[in-house]
Coordinates of C-alpha atoms in Angstrom, one line a residue:
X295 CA -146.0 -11.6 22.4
X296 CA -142.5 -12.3 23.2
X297 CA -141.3 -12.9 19.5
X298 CA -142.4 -9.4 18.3
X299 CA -140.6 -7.7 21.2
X300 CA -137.5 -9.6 20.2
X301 CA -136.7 -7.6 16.9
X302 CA -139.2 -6.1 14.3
X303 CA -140.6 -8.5 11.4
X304 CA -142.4 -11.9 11.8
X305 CA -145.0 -10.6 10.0
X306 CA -145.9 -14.5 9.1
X307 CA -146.5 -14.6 12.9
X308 CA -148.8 -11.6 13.4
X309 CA -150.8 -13.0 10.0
X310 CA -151.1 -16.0 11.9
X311 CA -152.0 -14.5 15.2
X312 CA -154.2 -11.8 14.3
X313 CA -155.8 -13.1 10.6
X314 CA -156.4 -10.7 8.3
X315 CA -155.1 -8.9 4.7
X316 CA -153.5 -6.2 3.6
X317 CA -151.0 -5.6 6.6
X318 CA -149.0 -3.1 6.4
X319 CA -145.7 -3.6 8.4
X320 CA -144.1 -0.2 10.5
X321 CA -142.1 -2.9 12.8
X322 CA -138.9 -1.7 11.6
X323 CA -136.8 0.5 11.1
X324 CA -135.7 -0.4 7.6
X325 CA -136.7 1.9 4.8
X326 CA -139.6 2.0 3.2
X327 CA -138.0 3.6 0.1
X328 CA -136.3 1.0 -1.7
X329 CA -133.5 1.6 -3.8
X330 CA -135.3 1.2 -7.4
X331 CA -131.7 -0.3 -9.1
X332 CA -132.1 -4.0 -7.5
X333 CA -134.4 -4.6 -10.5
X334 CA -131.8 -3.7 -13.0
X335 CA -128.8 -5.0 -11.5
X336 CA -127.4 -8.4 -13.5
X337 CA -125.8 -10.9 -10.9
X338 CA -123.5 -13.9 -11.8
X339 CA -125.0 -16.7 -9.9
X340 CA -123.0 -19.2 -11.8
X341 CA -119.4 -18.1 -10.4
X342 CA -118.1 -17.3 -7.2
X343 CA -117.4 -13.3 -6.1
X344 CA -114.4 -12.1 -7.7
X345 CA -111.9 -10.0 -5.7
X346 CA -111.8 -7.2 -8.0
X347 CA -115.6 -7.0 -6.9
X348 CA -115.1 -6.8 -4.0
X349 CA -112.8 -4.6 -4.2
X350 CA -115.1 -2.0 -5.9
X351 CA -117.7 -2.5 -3.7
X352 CA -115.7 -1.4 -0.4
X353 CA -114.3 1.7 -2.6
X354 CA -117.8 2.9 -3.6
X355 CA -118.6 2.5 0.8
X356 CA -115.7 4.5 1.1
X357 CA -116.5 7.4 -0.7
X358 CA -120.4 7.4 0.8
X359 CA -118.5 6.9 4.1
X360 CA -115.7 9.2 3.7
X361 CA -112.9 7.3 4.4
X362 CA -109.8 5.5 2.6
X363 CA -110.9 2.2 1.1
X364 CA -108.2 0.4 3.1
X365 CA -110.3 0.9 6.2
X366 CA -113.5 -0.8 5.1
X367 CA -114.1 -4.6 5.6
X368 CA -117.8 -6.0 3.9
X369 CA -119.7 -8.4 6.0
X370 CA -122.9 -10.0 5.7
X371 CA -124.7 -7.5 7.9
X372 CA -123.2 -5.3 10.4
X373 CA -124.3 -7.2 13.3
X374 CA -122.3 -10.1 12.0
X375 CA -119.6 -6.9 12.5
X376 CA -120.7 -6.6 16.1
X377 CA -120.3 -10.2 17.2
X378 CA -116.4 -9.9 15.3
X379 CA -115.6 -6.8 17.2
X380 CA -116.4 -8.5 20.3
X381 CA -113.8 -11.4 19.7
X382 CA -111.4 -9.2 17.8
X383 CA -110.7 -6.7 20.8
X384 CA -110.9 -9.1 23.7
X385 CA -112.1 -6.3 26.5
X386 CA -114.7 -6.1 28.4
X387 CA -117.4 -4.3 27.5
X388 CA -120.0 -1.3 28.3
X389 CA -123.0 -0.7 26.2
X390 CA -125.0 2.5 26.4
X391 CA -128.4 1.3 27.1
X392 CA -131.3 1.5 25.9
X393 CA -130.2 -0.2 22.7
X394 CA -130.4 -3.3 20.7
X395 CA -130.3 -6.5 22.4
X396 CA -127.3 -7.9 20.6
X397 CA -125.2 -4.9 22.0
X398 CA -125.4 -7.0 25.3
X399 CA -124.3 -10.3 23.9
X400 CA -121.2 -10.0 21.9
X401 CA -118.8 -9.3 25.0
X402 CA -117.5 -12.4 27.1
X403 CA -117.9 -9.6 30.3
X404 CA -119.2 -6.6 31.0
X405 CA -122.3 -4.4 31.9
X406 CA -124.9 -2.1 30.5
X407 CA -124.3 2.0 31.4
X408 CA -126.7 4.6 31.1
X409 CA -123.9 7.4 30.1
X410 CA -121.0 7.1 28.3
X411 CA -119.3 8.7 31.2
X412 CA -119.4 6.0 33.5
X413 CA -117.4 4.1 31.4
X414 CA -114.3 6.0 30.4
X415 CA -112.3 5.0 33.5
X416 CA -109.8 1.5 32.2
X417 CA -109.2 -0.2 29.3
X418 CA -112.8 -1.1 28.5
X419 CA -114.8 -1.3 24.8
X420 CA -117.8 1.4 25.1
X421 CA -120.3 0.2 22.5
X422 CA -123.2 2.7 21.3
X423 CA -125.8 3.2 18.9
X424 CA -125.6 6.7 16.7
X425 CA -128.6 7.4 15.9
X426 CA -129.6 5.1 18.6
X427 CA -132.7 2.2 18.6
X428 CA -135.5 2.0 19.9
X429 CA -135.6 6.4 21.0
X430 CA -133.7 7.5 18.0
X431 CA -131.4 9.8 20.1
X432 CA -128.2 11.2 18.7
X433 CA -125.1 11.7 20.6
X434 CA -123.4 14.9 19.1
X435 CA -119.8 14.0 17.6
X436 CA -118.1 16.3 19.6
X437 CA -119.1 14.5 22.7
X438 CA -118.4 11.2 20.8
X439 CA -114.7 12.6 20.2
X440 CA -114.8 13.4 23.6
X441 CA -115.1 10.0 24.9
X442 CA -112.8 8.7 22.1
X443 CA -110.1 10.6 23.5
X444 CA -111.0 9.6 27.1
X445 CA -110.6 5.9 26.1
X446 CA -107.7 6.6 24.3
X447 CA -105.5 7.2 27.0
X448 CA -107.1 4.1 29.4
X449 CA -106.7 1.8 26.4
X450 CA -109.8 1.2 25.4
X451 CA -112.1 1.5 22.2
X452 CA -115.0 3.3 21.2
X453 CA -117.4 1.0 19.1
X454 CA -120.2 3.0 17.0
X455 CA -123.3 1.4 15.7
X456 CA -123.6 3.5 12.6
X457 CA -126.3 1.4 11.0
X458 CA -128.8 4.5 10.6
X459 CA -126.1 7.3 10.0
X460 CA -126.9 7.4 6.1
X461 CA -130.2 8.8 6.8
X462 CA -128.1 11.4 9.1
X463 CA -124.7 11.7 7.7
X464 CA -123.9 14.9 10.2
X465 CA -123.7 12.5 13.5
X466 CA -121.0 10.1 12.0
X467 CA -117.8 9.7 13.4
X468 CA -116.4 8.4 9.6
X469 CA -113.5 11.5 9.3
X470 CA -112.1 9.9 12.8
X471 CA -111.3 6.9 11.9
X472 CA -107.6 6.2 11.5
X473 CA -105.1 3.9 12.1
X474 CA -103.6 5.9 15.3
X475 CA -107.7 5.7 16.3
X476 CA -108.9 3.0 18.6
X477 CA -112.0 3.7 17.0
X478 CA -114.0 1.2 15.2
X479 CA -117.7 2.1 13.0
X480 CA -120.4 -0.4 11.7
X481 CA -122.5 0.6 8.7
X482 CA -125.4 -1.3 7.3
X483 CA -126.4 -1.0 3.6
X484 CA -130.2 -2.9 4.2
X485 CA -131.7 -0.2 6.7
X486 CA -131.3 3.0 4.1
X487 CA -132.0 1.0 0.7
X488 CA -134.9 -0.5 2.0
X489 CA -133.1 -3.7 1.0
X490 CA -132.6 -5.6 4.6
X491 CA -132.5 -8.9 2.6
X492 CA -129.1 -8.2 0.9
X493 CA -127.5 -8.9 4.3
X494 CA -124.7 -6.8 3.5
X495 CA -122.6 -4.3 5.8
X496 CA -119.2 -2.9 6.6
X497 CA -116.8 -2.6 9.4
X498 CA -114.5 0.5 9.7
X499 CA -111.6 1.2 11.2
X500 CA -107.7 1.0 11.3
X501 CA -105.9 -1.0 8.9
X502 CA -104.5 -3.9 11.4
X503 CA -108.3 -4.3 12.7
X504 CA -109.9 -4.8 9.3
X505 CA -106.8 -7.0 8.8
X506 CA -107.8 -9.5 11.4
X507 CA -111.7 -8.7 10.6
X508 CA -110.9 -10.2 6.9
X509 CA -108.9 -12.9 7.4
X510 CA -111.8 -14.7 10.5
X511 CA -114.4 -13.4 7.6
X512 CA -112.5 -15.4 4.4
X513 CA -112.3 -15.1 1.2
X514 CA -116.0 -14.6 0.1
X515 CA -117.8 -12.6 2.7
X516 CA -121.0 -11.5 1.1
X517 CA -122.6 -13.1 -2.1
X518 CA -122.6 -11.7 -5.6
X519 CA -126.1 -10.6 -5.5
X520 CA -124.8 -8.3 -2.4
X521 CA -121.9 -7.1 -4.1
X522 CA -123.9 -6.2 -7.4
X523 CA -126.5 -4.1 -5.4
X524 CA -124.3 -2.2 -2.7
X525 CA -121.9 -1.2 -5.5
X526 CA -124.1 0.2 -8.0
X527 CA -125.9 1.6 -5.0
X528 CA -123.2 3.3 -3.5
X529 CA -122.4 5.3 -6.5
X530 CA -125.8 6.4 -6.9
X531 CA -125.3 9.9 -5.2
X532 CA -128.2 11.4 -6.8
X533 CA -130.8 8.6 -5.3
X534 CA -129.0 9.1 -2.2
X535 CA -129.2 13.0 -1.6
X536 CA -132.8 12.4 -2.8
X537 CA -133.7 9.8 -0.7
X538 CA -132.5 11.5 2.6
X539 CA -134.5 14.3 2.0
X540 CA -137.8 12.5 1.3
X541 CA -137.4 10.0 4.3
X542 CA -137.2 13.8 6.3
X543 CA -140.4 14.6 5.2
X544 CA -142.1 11.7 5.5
X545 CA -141.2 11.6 9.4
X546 CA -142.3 14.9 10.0
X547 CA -145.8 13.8 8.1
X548 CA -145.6 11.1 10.3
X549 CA -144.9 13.1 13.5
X550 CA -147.8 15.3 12.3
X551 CA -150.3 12.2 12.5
X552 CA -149.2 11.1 15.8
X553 CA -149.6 14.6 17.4
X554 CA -152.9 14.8 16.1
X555 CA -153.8 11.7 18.7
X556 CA -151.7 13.0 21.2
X557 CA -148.7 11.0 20.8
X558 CA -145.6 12.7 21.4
X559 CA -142.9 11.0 19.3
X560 CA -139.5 10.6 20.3
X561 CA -136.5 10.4 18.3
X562 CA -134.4 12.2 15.4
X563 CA -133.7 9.2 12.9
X564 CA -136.5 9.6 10.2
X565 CA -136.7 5.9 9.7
X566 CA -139.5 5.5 13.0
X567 CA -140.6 7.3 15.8
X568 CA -140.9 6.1 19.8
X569 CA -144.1 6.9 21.6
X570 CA -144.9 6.7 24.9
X571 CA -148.2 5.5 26.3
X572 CA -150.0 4.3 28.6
X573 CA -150.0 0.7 27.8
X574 CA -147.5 0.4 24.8
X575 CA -148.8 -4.2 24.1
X576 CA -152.7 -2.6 24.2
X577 CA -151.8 0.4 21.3
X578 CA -149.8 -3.0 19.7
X579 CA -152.7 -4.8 19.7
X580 CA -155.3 -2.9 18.4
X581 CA -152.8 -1.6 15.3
X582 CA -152.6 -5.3 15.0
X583 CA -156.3 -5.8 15.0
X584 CA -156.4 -3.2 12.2
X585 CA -153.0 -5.0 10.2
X586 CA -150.8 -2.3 10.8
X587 CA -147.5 -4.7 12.9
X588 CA -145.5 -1.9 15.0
X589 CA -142.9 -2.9 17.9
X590 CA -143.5 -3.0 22.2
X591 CA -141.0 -4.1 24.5
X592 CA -140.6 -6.2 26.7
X593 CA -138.1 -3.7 29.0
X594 CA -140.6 -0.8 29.2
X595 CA -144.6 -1.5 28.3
X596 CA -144.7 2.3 28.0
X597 CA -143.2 1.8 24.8
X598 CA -144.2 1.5 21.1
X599 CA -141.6 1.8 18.4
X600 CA -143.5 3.1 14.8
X601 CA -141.7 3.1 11.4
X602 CA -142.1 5.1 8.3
X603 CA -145.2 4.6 6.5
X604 CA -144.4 3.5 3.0
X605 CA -146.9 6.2 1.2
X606 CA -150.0 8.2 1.9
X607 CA -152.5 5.4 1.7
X608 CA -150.4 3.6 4.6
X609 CA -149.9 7.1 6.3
X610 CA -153.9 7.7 6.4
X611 CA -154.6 4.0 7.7
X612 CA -152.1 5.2 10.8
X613 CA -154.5 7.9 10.8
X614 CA -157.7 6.0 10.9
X615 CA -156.9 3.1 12.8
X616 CA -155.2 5.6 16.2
X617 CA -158.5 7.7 15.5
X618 CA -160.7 4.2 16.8
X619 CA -159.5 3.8 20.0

């Protein structure tokens, strides 16, 4: 059981485990609306990424993020970003918990906080999650501002987790970012495109931090393929809008089914819901038992983390399967 609290996937693993056909995998919280472009999109596989591409690729982030070009650096993944922030600003750290795992590992010292508060006193990194993982919660921006300016003053830096702001553009902290900021934001492209694979994601913030964040990342960061897609991608603005607005009602379908069999779900990012239960690794189990992989954890085994069905055939399985208990 420990692997599938780790992170969501290993569906290989649950197959194994469990047997069965047909699974239908709501571990993540990656999007089950995939960008339909990646079919079209021709990639160079002969040549190495040019810098013009590159280039074109961080302008088209830029515009989605709302920022000046100059503060975007591409990685492969923004928790590549996460582990670089943690060498580039040489602090200690305080993570807002609960939250991913890796938020605890990429500082040489620190410790977990429970509010933001309680760790705006010194020249300490505050890291966060906006919308967070596993509860979805979202810290308003004006209390994010708020603790930016706090740290500020004590020389230290605010470091948000953006990775599911695309699917709620209103929580980012983007039109803050500047080089008088010490204010640093990691996007992911994979989560909202439903294209996790591309391993593709961005660091933003002020000019002599992306600096430092490109030369450690070199000269060809991400591969051609990922350039290709995130830059066609990004300039898709009618996908995009459309997108956002589907994945919002499919959650609320979603909450819908889960109320029906008294499940309160927790959490405003429309890419999965938290419920809480009774025994979180027994509900696991017998959605496993059915093929249907969702996420427990190993911190709280009240827990079960639930992602967006893919369509209504998926959606009415959900249905069936917590109606057999």
């Amino acid at each position: 059981m420990s692997g599938f609290t780790w992170h969501g996937g290993r569906l290989a693993e649950a197959q194994a485990l469990y047997g069965g056909e047909d699974w239908i995998d709501l571990s993540t919280g990656i999007s089950p609306i995939v960008w339909p472009g990646v079919e079209t999109v021709s990639v160079n596989w002969r040549a190495l990424p040019e810098p013009d591409d590159l280039s074109a690729l961080e302008e088209a982030a830029a515009a989605h993020f709302g920022v000046d070009p100059a503060f975007v650096c591409t990685l492969p993944g923004s928790e590549m970003g996460l582990r670089l922030v943690g060498r580039l600003l040489d602090l200690p750290g305080r993570w807002l918990v609960p939250s991913y795992r890796t938020h605890g590992e990429i500082f040489a010292s620190g410790q977990p906080v429970r509010d933001g508060e309680e760790a705006l006193d010194g020249a300490a990194a505050l890291l966060l999650a906006n919308p967070n993982n596993p509860d979805g919660r979202i810290i308003a921006p004006a209390l994010l501002r708020h603790w930016l300016e706090r740290l500020e003053r004590t020389g230290g830096w605010l470091i948000v987790d953006e990775a599911y702001a695309d699917v709620v553009p209103e929580c980012s902290l983007a039109g803050e970012v500047g080089d008088s900021r010490r204010l640093i934001l990691l996007r992911s492209f994979g989560k909202f495109f439903g294209l996790a694979g591309v391993r593709l994601g961005f660091l933003v913030g002020p000019r002599a931090i992306v600096a430092r964040a490109r030369r450690m990342m070199g000269e060809w960061p991400v591969s051609s393929a990922a350039i290709a897609f995130g830059r066609a991608a990004y300039r898709n603005r009618e996908w995009m809008a459309d997108a956002t607005m589907l994945l919002k009602d499919r959650a609320a379908r979603l909450d819908g089914v889960l109320r029906k069999h008294g499940l309160e779900a927790h959490g405003e990012c429309p890419l999965f819901r938290l419920v809480e239960v009774e025994d979180g690794f027994a509900l696991f189990d017998r959605l496993a038992r059915a093929a249907i992989l969702t996420r427990p954890f190993e911190e709280n085994s009240h827990w079960l983390r639930i992602g967006l069905p893919a369509d209504e055939r998926a959606l009415e399985r959900l249905d069936r399967t917590l109606g057999h208990g």
